[in-house]
mmCIF file of C-alpha atoms in Angstrom:
data_model
loop_
_atom_site.group_PDB
_atom_site.id
_atom_site.type_symbol
_atom_site.label_atom_id
_atom_site.label_comp_id
_atom_site.label_asym_id
_atom_site.label_seq_id
_atom_site.Cartn_x
_atom_site.Cartn_y
_atom_site.Cartn_z
ATOM 1 C CA VAL A 30 35.897 39.016 42.800
ATOM 2 C CA PRO A 31 33.758 36.951 40.406
ATOM 3 C CA ASP A 32 30.042 36.715 41.034
ATOM 4 C CA SER A 33 29.302 33.322 42.567
ATOM 5 C CA GLY A 34 25.668 33.397 41.345
ATOM 6 C CA ALA A 35 26.684 33.515 37.657
ATOM 7 C CA ALA A 36 28.797 30.357 37.974
ATOM 8 C CA GLN A 37 25.803 28.405 39.330
ATOM 9 C CA ALA A 38 23.379 29.353 36.505
ATOM 10 C CA GLU A 39 21.992 26.549 34.337
ATOM 11 C CA PRO A 40 23.228 26.292 30.740
ATOM 12 C CA PRO A 41 20.717 27.354 28.085
ATOM 13 C CA PRO A 42 18.487 24.497 26.794
ATOM 14 C CA VAL A 43 19.573 22.699 23.647
ATOM 15 C CA ALA A 44 17.390 23.687 20.686
ATOM 16 C CA ALA A 45 16.696 20.069 19.705
ATOM 17 C CA GLU A 46 15.049 19.313 23.061
ATOM 18 C CA ARG A 47 11.870 21.054 21.925
ATOM 19 C CA PHE A 48 11.533 18.675 18.979
ATOM 20 C CA ARG A 49 12.230 15.357 20.691
ATOM 21 C CA ARG A 50 9.734 12.623 19.842
ATOM 22 C CA VAL A 51 7.614 11.203 22.602
ATOM 23 C CA GLU A 52 6.622 8.144 20.570
ATOM 24 C CA PRO A 53 8.727 6.330 17.942
ATOM 25 C CA ALA A 54 7.588 7.028 14.376
ATOM 26 C CA ARG A 55 7.024 3.395 13.431
ATOM 27 C CA ARG A 56 4.564 2.902 16.285
ATOM 28 C CA LYS A 57 2.344 5.764 15.218
ATOM 29 C CA ALA A 58 -0.746 4.913 13.227
ATOM 30 C CA ILE A 59 -0.898 6.228 9.690
ATOM 31 C CA PRO A 60 -3.929 8.483 9.325
ATOM 32 C CA ALA A 61 -6.578 7.229 6.956
ATOM 33 C CA PHE A 62 -6.787 9.428 3.902
ATOM 34 C CA GLY A 63 -9.872 9.416 1.746
ATOM 35 C CA SER A 64 -9.461 7.503 -1.490
ATOM 36 C CA LYS A 65 -9.582 9.793 -4.494
ATOM 37 C CA GLY A 66 -9.364 6.982 -6.968
ATOM 38 C CA HIS A 67 -6.369 5.787 -8.910
ATOM 39 C CA TRP A 68 -6.097 8.631 -11.396
ATOM 40 C CA ARG A 69 -2.351 9.096 -10.752
ATOM 41 C CA LEU A 70 -1.702 5.406 -11.302
ATOM 42 C CA TRP A 71 -3.619 5.286 -14.584
ATOM 43 C CA THR A 72 -2.080 8.549 -15.794
ATOM 44 C CA THR A 73 1.397 7.244 -15.038
ATOM 45 C CA THR A 74 0.571 3.979 -16.780
ATOM 46 C CA ALA A 75 -0.612 5.841 -19.893
ATOM 47 C CA LEU A 76 2.571 7.942 -19.923
ATOM 48 C CA PHE A 77 4.641 4.766 -19.476
ATOM 49 C CA VAL A 78 2.907 3.179 -22.474
ATOM 50 C CA MET A 79 3.402 6.309 -24.576
ATOM 51 C CA PHE A 80 7.090 6.530 -23.744
ATOM 52 C CA THR A 81 8.043 2.875 -24.009
ATOM 53 C CA ALA A 82 6.002 2.215 -27.156
ATOM 54 C CA SER A 83 7.535 5.279 -28.816
ATOM 55 C CA TRP A 84 11.058 3.919 -28.279
ATOM 56 C CA ALA A 85 10.392 0.249 -29.056
ATOM 57 C CA ASP A 86 11.428 0.255 -32.744
ATOM 58 C CA TYR A 87 14.629 2.094 -31.952
ATOM 59 C CA LEU A 88 15.938 -0.489 -29.458
ATOM 60 C CA GLU A 89 17.335 -3.941 -30.047
ATOM 61 C CA PRO A 90 15.025 -6.796 -28.986
ATOM 62 C CA SER A 91 17.633 -8.008 -26.468
ATOM 63 C CA THR A 92 17.760 -4.540 -24.897
ATOM 64 C CA ARG A 93 13.966 -4.479 -24.665
ATOM 65 C CA ALA A 94 14.007 -7.909 -23.029
ATOM 66 C CA VAL A 95 16.544 -6.760 -20.441
ATOM 67 C CA TRP A 96 14.469 -3.677 -19.630
ATOM 68 C CA HIS A 97 11.371 -5.867 -19.290
ATOM 69 C CA LEU A 98 13.218 -8.005 -16.751
ATOM 70 C CA VAL A 99 14.468 -4.931 -14.886
ATOM 71 C CA PHE A 100 10.937 -3.506 -14.822
ATOM 72 C CA TRP A 101 9.439 -6.703 -13.394
ATOM 73 C CA ALA A 102 12.282 -7.057 -10.882
ATOM 74 C CA LEU A 103 11.695 -3.501 -9.638
ATOM 75 C CA LEU A 104 7.973 -4.129 -9.406
ATOM 76 C CA GLY A 105 8.585 -7.300 -7.374
ATOM 77 C CA ALA A 106 11.077 -5.518 -5.114
ATOM 78 C CA ALA A 107 8.578 -2.717 -4.485
ATOM 79 C CA ALA A 108 5.916 -5.276 -3.550
ATOM 80 C CA LEU A 109 8.292 -7.039 -1.144
ATOM 81 C CA VAL A 110 9.336 -3.756 0.487
ATOM 82 C CA THR A 111 5.694 -2.741 0.918
ATOM 83 C CA PHE A 112 4.798 -6.126 2.408
ATOM 84 C CA TYR A 113 7.800 -6.023 4.768
ATOM 85 C CA ARG A 114 7.004 -2.485 5.968
ATOM 86 C CA GLU A 115 3.362 -3.389 6.634
ATOM 87 C CA ARG A 116 4.344 -6.435 8.692
ATOM 88 C CA ARG A 117 7.177 -4.671 10.554
ATOM 89 C CA ASN A 118 5.069 -1.678 11.548
ATOM 90 C CA GLY A 119 1.823 -3.546 12.113
ATOM 91 C CA TRP A 120 -0.062 -1.571 9.480
ATOM 92 C CA LYS A 121 -3.261 -2.833 7.945
ATOM 93 C CA ALA A 122 -2.587 -4.372 4.539
ATOM 94 C CA SER A 123 -3.670 -2.206 1.634
ATOM 95 C CA PRO A 124 -5.185 -3.490 -1.597
ATOM 96 C CA ARG A 125 -2.386 -4.281 -4.005
ATOM 97 C CA TRP A 126 -4.265 -5.288 -7.157
ATOM 98 C CA PRO A 127 -4.281 -1.877 -8.952
ATOM 99 C CA TRP A 128 -0.472 -1.696 -9.206
ATOM 100 C CA PRO A 129 0.180 -5.100 -10.776
ATOM 101 C CA ALA A 130 -2.904 -4.623 -12.966
ATOM 102 C CA ALA A 131 -1.509 -1.331 -14.263
ATOM 103 C CA ALA A 132 1.914 -2.902 -14.844
ATOM 104 C CA VAL A 133 0.516 -5.875 -16.734
ATOM 105 C CA LEU A 134 -1.974 -3.828 -18.779
ATOM 106 C CA GLY A 135 0.639 -1.178 -19.545
ATOM 107 C CA THR A 136 3.158 -3.745 -20.745
ATOM 108 C CA ILE A 137 0.571 -5.566 -22.855
ATOM 109 C CA ALA A 138 -0.689 -2.277 -24.331
ATOM 110 C CA THR A 139 2.865 -1.291 -25.219
ATOM 111 C CA GLU A 140 3.583 -4.546 -27.022
ATOM 112 C CA VAL A 141 0.221 -4.549 -28.837
ATOM 113 C CA LEU A 142 0.673 -0.948 -30.004
ATOM 114 C CA VAL A 143 4.198 -1.621 -31.249
ATOM 115 C CA ALA A 144 3.114 -4.786 -33.064
ATOM 116 C CA THR A 145 0.040 -3.246 -34.702
ATOM 117 C CA VAL A 146 0.849 0.374 -35.555
ATOM 118 C CA GLY A 147 4.568 0.829 -34.938
ATOM 119 C CA ALA A 148 6.568 3.151 -32.743
ATOM 120 C CA THR A 149 6.347 6.170 -35.037
ATOM 121 C CA ALA A 150 2.553 6.148 -35.042
ATOM 122 C CA VAL A 151 2.520 5.732 -31.270
ATOM 123 C CA MET A 152 4.889 8.677 -30.933
ATOM 124 C CA VAL A 153 2.684 10.928 -33.091
ATOM 125 C CA GLY A 154 -0.461 9.727 -31.315
ATOM 126 C CA SER A 155 1.154 10.351 -27.927
ATOM 127 C CA VAL A 156 1.982 13.930 -28.869
ATOM 128 C CA VAL A 157 -1.604 14.492 -30.036
ATOM 129 C CA VAL A 158 -3.038 13.004 -26.822
ATOM 130 C CA LEU A 159 -0.690 15.055 -24.649
ATOM 131 C CA VAL A 160 -1.547 18.295 -26.470
ATOM 132 C CA VAL A 161 -5.298 17.621 -26.191
ATOM 133 C CA GLY A 162 -4.849 16.750 -22.496
ATOM 134 C CA LEU A 163 -2.875 19.939 -21.891
ATOM 135 C CA LEU A 164 -5.547 21.961 -23.691
ATOM 136 C CA LEU A 165 -8.266 20.423 -21.482
ATOM 137 C CA VAL A 166 -6.288 21.075 -18.323
ATOM 138 C CA LEU A 167 -5.693 24.679 -19.335
ATOM 139 C CA MET A 168 -9.366 25.160 -20.193
ATOM 140 C CA PHE A 169 -10.930 23.478 -17.179
ATOM 141 C CA GLY A 170 -7.997 23.546 -14.768
#
């Protein structure tokens, strides 16, 4: 004779129930993080200039023009996505000037370096700057 109490027991809880959200993610406020400056942006811009200026003499002008257009299209798409996400989620708008400033200054610096000293000199200078930067990081961590 089967035990009638065992048939009435509740099934074990599903593991995902413990992790269910109470509030949708897009309605939550993003915590304010302290600004530590734009060192990542400027470092990335410098690396972008080093890389693109080093390759400039080895690419056809039409190829460079296409990559310029792709770069600006991606930058515009990123700005539109950021603007759309801020409006959709009701977030406070963040300052956007550092990113276009870095893109414009990086592109101008690349073209000026290629026109004045050439890609080979930029490549050698980039290696020297990277080695000195690595030395400083290793010394002062």
